Short mmCIF file of C-alpha atoms in Angstrom, two decimals:
data_model
loop_
_atom_site.label_atom_id
_atom_site.label_comp_id
_atom_site.label_asym_id
_atom_site.label_seq_id
_atom_site.Cartn_x
_atom_site.Cartn_y
_atom_site.Cartn_z
CA MET D 1 -116.38 -68.83 -20.21
CA ALA D 2 -113.94 -66.38 -21.66
CA VAL D 3 -116.86 -64.09 -22.29
CA PHE D 4 -119.23 -63.89 -19.40
CA ILE D 5 -121.72 -61.73 -17.55
CA PRO D 6 -120.39 -60.93 -14.08
CA ASN D 7 -123.85 -60.73 -12.51
CA ASP D 8 -123.91 -64.43 -12.16
CA GLY D 9 -120.83 -64.38 -9.91
CA THR D 10 -118.27 -65.12 -12.65
CA HIS D 11 -114.94 -63.13 -12.23
CA CYS D 12 -111.23 -63.02 -13.39
CA ARG D 13 -108.50 -64.53 -11.18
CA ASP D 14 -104.77 -63.51 -11.43
CA ILE D 15 -102.43 -66.01 -13.05
CA ASP D 16 -99.23 -66.53 -10.97
CA GLU D 17 -96.52 -66.57 -13.62
CA CYS D 18 -93.88 -67.29 -10.95
CA LYS D 19 -95.19 -70.85 -10.69
CA ILE D 20 -93.61 -71.47 -14.05
CA THR D 21 -90.14 -72.91 -13.44
CA GLY D 22 -87.28 -70.85 -14.87
CA GLN D 23 -89.49 -67.90 -15.62
CA CYS D 24 -86.65 -65.45 -14.69
CA GLY D 25 -83.75 -67.64 -15.84
CA GLU D 26 -80.80 -69.00 -13.85
CA GLY D 27 -80.08 -67.00 -10.70
CA GLY D 28 -83.27 -64.98 -11.12
CA GLN D 29 -86.09 -64.75 -8.66
CA CYS D 30 -89.67 -64.08 -9.72
CA ARG D 31 -92.14 -61.69 -8.11
CA ASN D 32 -95.80 -62.05 -8.98
CA LEU D 33 -97.75 -58.89 -9.61
CA GLU D 34 -101.46 -58.30 -10.19
CA GLY D 35 -101.84 -59.24 -13.81
CA SER D 36 -98.04 -59.35 -14.31
CA PHE D 37 -94.63 -60.24 -12.80
CA ASP D 38 -91.01 -59.03 -12.72
CA CYS D 39 -87.61 -60.51 -12.04
CA SER D 40 -84.55 -59.69 -9.93
CA CYS D 41 -81.27 -61.50 -9.30
CA GLN D 42 -80.55 -63.74 -6.37
CA ILE D 43 -77.61 -63.06 -4.03
CA GLY D 44 -74.45 -63.99 -5.87
CA TYR D 45 -75.85 -62.92 -9.23
CA LYS D 46 -75.89 -59.65 -11.16
CA VAL D 47 -78.23 -58.50 -13.89
CA HIS D 48 -76.73 -58.09 -17.35
CA ASN D 49 -78.16 -56.17 -20.31
CA GLY D 50 -80.59 -54.37 -18.08
CA ALA D 51 -81.52 -53.22 -14.62
CA GLU D 52 -83.60 -54.64 -11.82
CA PRO D 53 -86.44 -55.29 -11.85
CA PHE D 54 -86.60 -56.72 -15.38
CA ARG D 55 -88.69 -58.90 -17.67
CA PRO D 56 -86.54 -61.52 -19.42
CA GLN D 57 -88.79 -61.30 -22.48
CA ARG D 58 -87.94 -57.61 -22.91
CA GLY D 59 -84.36 -56.51 -23.90
CA GLY D 60 -82.68 -59.80 -23.12
CA ALA D 61 -81.87 -58.97 -19.49
CA ALA D 62 -80.64 -61.94 -17.44
CA CYS D 63 -78.85 -62.79 -14.20
CA LYS D 64 -75.26 -64.01 -14.21
CA VAL D 65 -73.05 -65.28 -11.42
CA VAL D 66 -70.94 -62.62 -9.55
CA ASP D 67 -67.18 -63.12 -10.15
CA CYS D 68 -64.74 -61.12 -7.96
CA GLY D 69 -61.75 -61.98 -10.11
CA PRO D 70 -58.25 -62.48 -8.65
CA PRO D 71 -58.05 -61.55 -4.97
CA VAL D 72 -56.18 -58.40 -3.95
CA LEU D 73 -52.95 -59.12 -2.03
CA VAL D 74 -52.21 -57.22 1.13
CA GLU D 75 -48.76 -55.64 1.53
CA ASP D 76 -45.81 -58.08 1.75
CA SER D 77 -48.13 -61.13 1.32
CA VAL D 78 -48.59 -64.03 -1.08
CA LEU D 79 -51.75 -66.02 -2.04
CA LEU D 80 -51.77 -69.43 -0.36
CA SER D 81 -55.15 -70.82 -1.54
CA ILE D 82 -58.51 -69.92 -3.08
CA THR D 83 -61.78 -71.91 -3.29
CA PHE D 84 -63.27 -70.00 -6.23
CA THR D 85 -63.57 -66.41 -7.39
CA THR D 86 -67.35 -66.24 -7.47
CA TYR D 87 -69.65 -65.19 -4.69
CA GLY D 88 -68.74 -66.82 -1.39
CA GLY D 89 -65.26 -67.84 -2.58
CA VAL D 90 -62.53 -67.66 0.07
CA ALA D 91 -58.87 -66.67 -0.49
CA ARG D 92 -56.17 -67.20 2.13
CA PHE D 93 -52.84 -65.32 2.32
CA GLY D 94 -49.43 -65.78 3.89
CA CYS D 95 -46.40 -63.46 4.39
CA GLU D 96 -43.58 -63.18 1.87
CA GLU D 97 -40.16 -64.65 2.58
CA GLY D 98 -38.34 -62.48 5.08
CA PHE D 99 -41.62 -61.38 6.73
CA VAL D 100 -43.68 -62.77 9.61
CA TRP D 101 -47.46 -62.74 10.37
CA ARG D 102 -47.80 -60.27 13.22
CA ARG D 103 -51.60 -59.87 13.48
CA GLY D 104 -54.96 -59.83 11.66
CA ASP D 105 -57.11 -62.24 9.61
CA ASN D 106 -55.41 -63.77 6.59
CA SER D 107 -58.62 -64.54 4.62
CA SER D 108 -60.73 -62.61 2.10
CA VAL D 109 -64.26 -63.45 0.85
CA CYS D 110 -65.85 -62.72 -2.53
CA GLY D 111 -68.91 -60.55 -1.79
CA ALA D 112 -72.24 -60.16 -3.54
CA ASP D 113 -71.10 -56.82 -4.91
CA GLY D 114 -68.34 -58.53 -6.87
CA SER D 115 -65.42 -57.40 -4.71
CA TRP D 116 -63.21 -59.18 -2.19
CA SER D 117 -63.41 -58.27 1.44
CA GLU D 118 -60.27 -56.63 2.82
CA SER D 119 -57.90 -58.88 4.73
CA SER D 120 -56.49 -57.48 7.99
CA LEU D 121 -53.28 -59.48 7.72
CA VAL D 122 -50.18 -57.50 8.81
CA CYS D 123 -46.73 -58.79 7.75
CA GLU D 124 -43.57 -57.29 9.19
CA ALA D 125 -40.00 -57.75 8.07
CA LYS D 126 -37.85 -59.99 10.17
CA CYS D 127 -35.08 -57.37 9.94
CA GLY D 128 -36.98 -54.80 11.97
CA PRO D 129 -37.28 -51.04 11.27
CA VAL D 130 -35.97 -49.56 8.04
CA PRO D 131 -32.27 -48.58 8.38
CA PHE D 132 -31.50 -44.87 8.78
CA LEU D 133 -28.97 -43.10 6.53
CA ALA D 134 -27.78 -39.60 7.36
CA HIS D 135 -29.25 -36.82 5.22
CA SER D 136 -31.48 -39.27 3.33
CA GLU D 137 -35.12 -40.28 3.05
CA VAL D 138 -36.99 -43.44 2.00
CA VAL D 139 -38.67 -43.11 -1.40
CA TRP D 140 -39.92 -46.71 -1.76
CA HIS D 141 -39.97 -49.93 0.22
CA ASN D 142 -41.82 -53.26 0.40
CA ARG D 143 -40.52 -54.27 3.82
CA SER D 144 -37.76 -56.43 2.34
CA VAL D 145 -36.18 -53.81 0.06
CA VAL D 146 -35.79 -50.11 0.85
CA ILE D 147 -34.75 -47.43 -1.65
CA HIS D 148 -33.09 -44.32 -0.19
CA ARG D 149 -32.32 -40.91 -1.69
CA CYS D 150 -30.62 -37.77 -0.44
CA VAL D 151 -32.79 -35.01 1.01
CA ALA D 152 -32.95 -31.53 -0.48
CA GLY D 153 -29.65 -29.67 -0.24
CA TYR D 154 -27.58 -32.87 -0.45
CA HIS D 155 -26.45 -35.08 -3.31
CA SER D 156 -25.22 -38.66 -3.51
CA TRP D 157 -21.48 -39.23 -3.28
CA ARG D 158 -21.11 -42.82 -4.45
CA GLY D 159 -22.52 -45.93 -2.74
CA ALA D 160 -25.60 -48.14 -3.28
CA ASN D 161 -29.01 -46.67 -2.51
CA ALA D 162 -30.84 -49.93 -1.62
CA SER D 163 -31.08 -51.70 1.76
CA VAL D 164 -32.11 -55.39 1.58
CA CYS D 165 -33.51 -57.62 4.31
CA SER D 166 -31.45 -60.82 4.24
CA GLY D 167 -32.62 -64.33 5.09
CA SER D 168 -30.66 -64.09 8.34
CA GLY D 169 -33.01 -61.36 9.55
CA LEU D 170 -30.44 -58.56 9.25
CA TRP D 171 -30.50 -55.56 6.94
CA LEU D 172 -27.83 -55.37 4.25
CA ARG D 173 -27.50 -51.63 4.76
CA ALA D 174 -27.25 -49.22 1.81
CA THR D 175 -23.86 -47.50 1.38
CA LEU D 176 -25.30 -44.27 0.02
CA ASN D 177 -23.30 -41.25 1.18
CA CYS D 178 -25.11 -37.90 1.04
CA ILE D 179 -23.00 -34.76 1.14
CA GLU D 180 -24.03 -31.13 1.20
CA ILE D 181 -24.45 -29.51 -2.20
CA LYS D 182 -21.79 -26.84 -2.64
CA PRO D 183 -20.87 -24.73 -5.66
CA PRO D 184 -18.29 -26.37 -8.00
CA VAL D 185 -15.95 -23.46 -7.23
CA ASN D 186 -16.01 -22.94 -3.47
CA GLN D 187 -14.01 -20.81 -0.99
CA LEU D 188 -12.61 -18.61 -3.77
CA THR D 189 -9.98 -16.18 -2.46
CA LEU D 190 -7.07 -14.14 -3.72
CA TYR D 191 -3.92 -15.71 -2.34
CA ASN D 192 -0.57 -13.98 -1.86
CA GLY D 193 -1.86 -10.92 -3.70
CA ASN D 194 -1.55 -12.50 -7.15
CA CYS D 195 -2.95 -16.04 -7.10
CA LEU D 196 -6.47 -17.50 -7.01
CA LYS D 197 -7.12 -20.28 -4.52
CA TRP D 198 -10.31 -22.35 -4.33
CA LYS D 199 -11.80 -25.70 -3.39
CA ALA D 200 -13.24 -27.83 -6.19
CA GLU D 201 -16.49 -29.61 -5.30
CA LYS D 202 -16.63 -32.63 -7.65
CA PHE D 203 -16.05 -36.36 -7.89
CA GLU D 204 -12.39 -37.17 -7.23
CA GLU D 205 -11.83 -38.99 -10.51
CA ASP D 206 -13.34 -36.24 -12.66
CA THR D 207 -11.10 -33.82 -14.52
CA GLU D 208 -12.46 -30.27 -14.63
CA LEU D 209 -11.37 -27.44 -16.90
CA TYR D 210 -11.29 -24.01 -15.26
CA LYS D 211 -11.16 -20.79 -17.30
CA VAL D 212 -10.12 -17.55 -15.60
CA VAL D 213 -10.80 -14.08 -17.00
CA TYR D 214 -9.63 -10.94 -15.20
CA LEU D 215 -10.19 -7.25 -15.93
CA GLY D 216 -8.38 -4.44 -14.14
CA SER D 217 -8.92 -0.67 -13.91
CA ARG D 218 -7.51 2.22 -11.92
CA ASP D 219 -9.45 5.10 -10.39
CA TYR D 220 -6.49 7.42 -10.73
CA GLN D 221 -5.73 6.44 -14.35
CA ARG D 222 -8.96 6.45 -16.35
CA SER D 223 -7.42 5.26 -19.61
CA PHE D 224 -5.80 2.24 -17.94
CA LEU D 225 -7.12 -1.25 -18.74
CA ASP D 226 -5.53 -4.58 -17.92
CA LYS D 227 -7.12 -7.84 -19.02
CA GLY D 228 -5.98 -11.42 -19.29
CA ARG D 229 -7.01 -15.07 -19.46
CA ARG D 230 -5.72 -18.26 -17.90
CA GLN D 231 -6.95 -21.82 -17.77
CA LEU D 232 -6.25 -24.91 -15.70
CA SER D 233 -7.27 -28.56 -16.11
CA SER D 234 -7.06 -30.67 -12.96
CA LYS D 235 -8.48 -33.57 -10.95
CA GLY D 236 -7.45 -31.90 -7.69
CA ASP D 237 -9.77 -30.44 -5.10
CA ARG D 238 -7.45 -27.75 -3.70
CA LEU D 239 -6.32 -25.56 -6.56
CA ILE D 240 -4.15 -22.48 -7.07
CA ILE D 241 -3.54 -20.54 -10.26
CA CYS D 242 -1.32 -17.46 -10.33
CA LEU D 243 -2.10 -14.45 -12.50
CA ARG D 244 -0.11 -11.45 -13.63
CA LEU D 245 -1.90 -8.77 -11.67
CA LEU D 246 -0.49 -5.26 -11.63
CA PRO D 247 -0.12 -3.21 -8.44
CA LEU D 248 -2.62 -0.59 -7.28
CA THR D 249 -5.34 -1.92 -9.59
CA ASN D 250 -9.00 -2.81 -9.08
CA TYR D 251 -9.70 -6.25 -10.55
CA SER D 252 -12.82 -8.24 -11.33
CA ILE D 253 -11.89 -11.91 -11.68
CA SER D 254 -14.23 -14.67 -12.86
CA ILE D 255 -13.52 -18.40 -12.90
CA THR D 256 -15.69 -20.88 -14.81
CA ALA D 257 -15.88 -24.64 -14.21
CA VAL D 258 -16.65 -25.68 -17.79
CA ALA D 259 -18.13 -29.16 -17.22
CA ALA D 260 -20.25 -28.00 -14.27
CA ARG D 261 -21.32 -24.83 -16.14
CA PHE D 262 -20.69 -22.74 -13.06
CA THR D 263 -19.02 -19.33 -12.77
CA ALA D 264 -17.77 -17.63 -9.61
CA THR D 265 -16.60 -14.01 -9.43
CA ILE D 266 -14.34 -12.18 -7.02
CA THR D 267 -13.16 -8.57 -6.84
CA ALA D 268 -9.74 -7.56 -5.56
CA ASN D 269 -7.64 -4.45 -5.07
CA THR D 270 -3.95 -5.15 -5.49
CA SER D 271 -1.52 -3.41 -3.19
CA LEU D 272 1.81 -1.72 -3.76
CA THR D 273 4.48 -4.28 -4.60
CA VAL D 274 8.21 -4.30 -4.02
CA PRO D 275 9.84 -2.55 -6.99
CA PRO D 276 12.15 -4.56 -9.24
CA ALA D 277 15.84 -4.46 -8.39
CA PRO D 278 17.67 -1.97 -10.61
CA VAL D 279 20.13 -3.29 -13.18
CA VAL D 280 23.56 -1.91 -12.25
CA HIS D 281 27.14 -2.89 -12.94
CA TYR D 282 29.01 -2.97 -9.65
CA THR D 283 32.29 -1.12 -9.83
CA GLU D 284 35.18 -0.22 -7.57
CA LEU D 285 36.72 3.16 -8.26
CA GLU D 286 39.57 5.22 -6.87
CA THR D 287 38.36 8.73 -7.67
CA PRO D 288 36.70 11.42 -5.52
CA VAL D 289 33.99 12.06 -8.19
CA PRO D 290 32.96 8.65 -9.52
CA THR D 291 30.34 8.39 -12.29
CA LEU D 292 28.02 5.44 -11.92
CA ARG D 293 25.67 3.94 -14.51
CA LEU D 294 22.08 2.71 -14.18
CA LYS D 295 20.10 0.95 -16.90
CA ARG D 296 16.34 1.04 -16.57
CA SER D 297 13.26 0.20 -18.70
CA PRO D 298 10.78 3.04 -18.22
CA ASN D 299 7.13 2.43 -19.18
CA THR D 300 3.70 3.75 -18.30
CA LEU D 301 3.16 0.97 -15.74
CA ASP D 302 6.48 1.59 -13.96
CA PRO D 303 5.74 1.22 -10.21
CA ILE D 304 8.95 3.08 -9.24
CA SER D 305 8.47 6.56 -7.74
CA PHE D 306 12.08 7.66 -7.34
CA TYR D 307 15.68 6.54 -6.84
CA GLN D 308 17.75 7.44 -3.78
CA ILE D 309 21.54 7.33 -3.57
CA PHE D 310 23.21 6.79 -0.18
CA VAL D 311 26.84 7.22 0.80
CA LEU D 312 28.17 4.92 3.56
CA PRO D 313 31.69 5.35 4.96
CA VAL D 314 33.53 2.03 5.16
CA GLU D 315 33.95 0.85 8.75
CA GLU D 316 34.50 -2.50 10.43
CA LEU D 317 30.75 -3.21 10.27
CA VAL D 318 28.51 -1.21 7.96
CA VAL D 319 24.76 -1.57 8.62
CA PHE D 320 22.22 -0.25 6.13
CA ASP D 321 18.46 -0.69 6.59
CA CYS D 322 16.84 -0.60 3.14
CA SER D 323 13.29 -0.25 4.46
CA SER D 324 14.12 2.68 6.74
CA PRO D 325 17.61 4.13 6.26
CA ALA D 326 18.99 5.78 9.39
CA SER D 327 19.84 8.93 7.47
CA LEU D 328 16.11 9.55 6.86
CA ASP D 329 15.32 9.41 10.58
CA PRO D 330 16.48 12.57 12.43
CA SER D 331 16.48 10.72 15.77
CA SER D 332 18.93 8.14 14.44
CA ARG D 333 21.56 10.48 13.01
CA ALA D 334 23.48 10.58 16.27
CA GLU D 335 23.93 6.81 16.00
CA SER D 336 24.97 6.88 12.33
CA PRO D 337 26.27 10.37 11.62
CA ALA D 338 28.37 9.44 8.61
CA GLU D 339 25.66 7.78 6.45
CA TYR D 340 23.79 10.29 4.32
CA LEU D 341 21.38 10.59 1.39
CA THR D 342 23.21 12.40 -1.37
CA ALA D 343 20.55 12.50 -4.10
CA GLN D 344 16.95 11.70 -4.94
CA LEU D 345 16.02 11.23 -8.61
CA GLY D 346 12.38 11.30 -9.78
CA VAL D 347 11.58 8.80 -12.54
CA GLN D 348 9.82 11.45 -14.66
CA SER D 349 13.12 13.07 -15.55
CA LEU D 350 15.09 9.88 -16.18
CA GLY D 351 15.70 8.04 -19.42
CA ALA D 352 16.68 4.45 -20.10
CA GLU D 353 20.37 5.18 -19.41
CA VAL D 354 21.30 7.12 -16.25
CA ASN D 355 24.83 8.39 -15.49
CA PHE D 356 25.21 9.82 -12.01
CA THR D 357 28.34 11.44 -10.59
CA VAL D 358 28.70 11.13 -6.82
CA GLY D 359 30.00 14.24 -5.07
CA ASP D 360 29.46 16.79 -7.88
CA GLY D 361 28.13 19.39 -5.40
CA VAL D 362 24.68 19.71 -7.05
CA LEU D 363 21.21 19.48 -5.47
CA TYR D 364 19.13 16.48 -6.57
CA GLY D 365 15.55 16.36 -5.35
CA GLY D 366 16.42 18.77 -2.55
CA PHE D 367 19.44 16.74 -1.35
CA TYR D 368 22.97 18.09 -1.60
CA ASN D 369 25.36 15.79 -3.45
CA ALA D 370 28.31 16.59 -1.20
CA PRO D 371 31.87 15.95 -2.44
CA LEU D 372 33.48 12.82 -1.02
CA GLN D 373 36.22 13.40 1.53
CA SER D 374 39.65 12.68 0.17
CA GLY D 375 41.35 9.60 1.58
CA ASN D 376 38.16 7.92 2.79
CA THR D 377 36.55 4.81 1.36
CA TYR D 378 32.78 4.68 0.74
CA PHE D 379 30.07 2.26 -0.27
CA ILE D 380 27.44 3.69 -2.63
CA VAL D 381 23.92 2.18 -2.19
CA LEU D 382 21.16 2.68 -4.74
CA ARG D 383 17.63 2.52 -3.24
CA VAL D 384 14.54 2.16 -5.43
CA VAL D 385 11.27 3.39 -3.85
CA SER D 386 7.62 2.83 -4.85
CA ARG D 387 5.15 5.00 -2.96
CA TRP D 388 1.37 5.28 -2.97
CA LYS D 389 -0.48 7.34 -0.40
CA THR D 390 0.78 6.07 2.98
CA MET D 391 2.36 2.90 1.59
CA SER D 392 5.98 2.54 0.63
CA ARG D 393 8.06 -0.34 -0.76
CA SER D 394 11.77 -0.32 -1.46
CA CYS D 395 14.62 -2.35 -2.91
CA CYS D 396 18.36 -1.74 -2.48
CA VAL D 397 21.53 -2.74 -4.33
CA LEU D 398 25.17 -2.12 -3.56
CA TRP D 399 26.22 0.07 -6.47
CA ALA D 400 29.89 0.82 -5.97
CA LYS D 401 32.87 1.07 -3.66
CA VAL D 402 34.86 4.25 -4.02
CA ALA D 403 38.63 4.55 -3.24
CA GLY D 404 41.15 2.50 -1.33
CA THR D 405 40.42 -1.26 -1.70
CA SER D 406 42.43 -4.11 -3.20
CA TYR D 407 39.55 -6.48 -3.97
CA ILE D 408 36.25 -6.36 -5.85
CA LEU D 409 32.96 -6.65 -3.95
CA ARG D 410 30.29 -8.23 -6.05
CA VAL D 411 26.83 -6.62 -6.22
CA SER D 412 24.36 -7.75 -3.56
CA SER D 413 20.71 -6.98 -3.73
CA LEU D 414 18.22 -6.84 -0.89
CA CYS D 415 14.57 -6.08 -1.46
CA ALA D 416 12.15 -5.32 1.33
CA ALA D 417 8.57 -4.20 1.85
CA ALA D 418 8.05 -1.83 4.74
CA SER D 419 5.77 1.08 5.62
CA ILE D 420 7.10 4.61 5.73
CA ALA D 421 6.83 4.64 9.51
CA ALA D 422 8.71 1.33 10.06
CA VAL D 423 11.35 1.39 12.79
CA ALA D 424 14.69 -0.29 12.03
CA MET D 425 15.86 -2.94 14.46
CA VAL D 426 19.09 -4.93 14.60
CA LEU D 427 18.81 -8.30 16.32
CA LEU D 428 22.28 -9.77 16.07
CA ALA D 429 21.36 -12.84 18.15
CA ALA D 430 18.55 -13.88 15.80
CA TYR D 431 18.55 -16.46 13.00
CA ARG D 432 20.93 -15.40 10.20
CA LEU D 433 20.95 -15.93 6.47
CA SER D 434 24.36 -15.10 4.99
CA TRP D 435 25.35 -14.25 1.46
CA CYS D 436 29.10 -14.22 0.82
CA VAL D 437 30.42 -12.40 -2.23
CA ASN D 438 32.85 -14.29 -4.46
CA ARG D 439 36.25 -12.67 -4.65
CA THR D 440 37.82 -11.76 -8.00
CA GLN D 441 41.24 -11.31 -6.32
CA PRO D 442 42.85 -13.52 -3.66
CA PHE D 443 41.55 -12.65 -0.18
CA SER D 444 41.15 -14.86 2.86
CA ALA D 445 38.27 -13.18 4.72
CA PRO D 446 34.55 -13.03 3.79
CA LEU D 447 33.74 -9.73 2.15
CA ALA D 448 30.02 -9.23 2.72
CA SER D 449 27.10 -10.82 4.48
CA VAL D 450 23.37 -10.21 4.85
CA HIS D 451 21.75 -11.05 8.18
CA SER D 452 17.98 -11.40 8.53
CA ASP D 453 15.35 -12.48 11.00
CA LYS D 454 11.56 -12.60 11.04
CA TYR D 455 11.29 -9.12 12.57
CA ASN D 456 13.94 -7.38 10.50
CA ASP D 457 14.92 -8.74 7.10
CA SER D 458 15.90 -5.52 5.30
CA LYS D 459 19.40 -4.74 6.63
CA LEU D 460 22.64 -5.08 4.71
CA TYR D 461 25.70 -5.89 6.81
CA ILE D 462 29.02 -5.31 5.07
CA LEU D 463 32.10 -6.68 6.85
#
């Protein structure tokens, strides 16, 4: 009876709901409870729209088959076969072309958790270890293709950056060439006192535009300022550009590689240069007091300190050392007693036109302009001197020949750079460079020659 009195032994007995087929749905398993039941999913199934344990009548929870989806490939492998993607499915792998199976299990199984087990298959390239390129590193590879790049401090200089494992089992090696990164303007120096020299770091076929700006000042001349610009367009890698730098000047020089957007700077102190040869009209005179003319262009940047006038008696061989005249060296006067300095003219007192009379008996710069001896023949040499501190540079020209000749000797100029303390040397056996003066009147013998060698290139030899 549904309604009963328990004192007669009547009682309630639990109903086992799990005896009802399909109580928990497909893939579900039923668990009977006292007065109730619950459900969970069998292995290979997962609960959806709920959590375990669940009652299918509440919230629509149900068990569905576990599906692992596509299997995960191991490195350098391909999928050979698969039974199914649900629980218990088996996938088998093989190595890609160009690779061989070295070790490990090539299968993977779909697990109850919905994921594939990891295969231990190891595939190695037939070509062996990845090829090595100098100053490079590997950024990506899949055993058959390797991508290289240059390490820090280097950049690629043409060439392919990929190495490929060929079907023959050999690497087709990358041709990447990595070179050290250097500034676009490298090894910048001042060359020959007036020219910039540098090495261009760029691709050979590229044309680069270089812009040079220089600014000069002088410690001893506060108002002085020299500035200029130059530019050069070139594909070359060894470049030289010459500037118009003034002597005894402190310069700051910058050069910009326009395309590379790089600027390099150098400072330089220019030295004393050889003064320009004076403009004179060579003459031959037959007078004991000849007047000679000098045309000059004075300006504030004139590097000339003074002019010196030398008298040389005409002999079979007349030797005059422009860098260190014998008459200025007391120890040499015994060897050349006739040569003498007759005048020294400071540039401060000279105009554009200078007329000088040799032998007028007047002191010039502390030197006595002695009268020429009657009946003798002399060469007159004009020496231009630039001097700064202990440095000295000079340039000489043959100005005139006075008295007693029947031909005209054309002007010869010899410029030299020498220190004040330089010692004159005559090496007659050394290499010679001769200049012969064209005659204006018939004469069969050479009139003048200049001999020079690497030790002594400042002497004038007049025959």
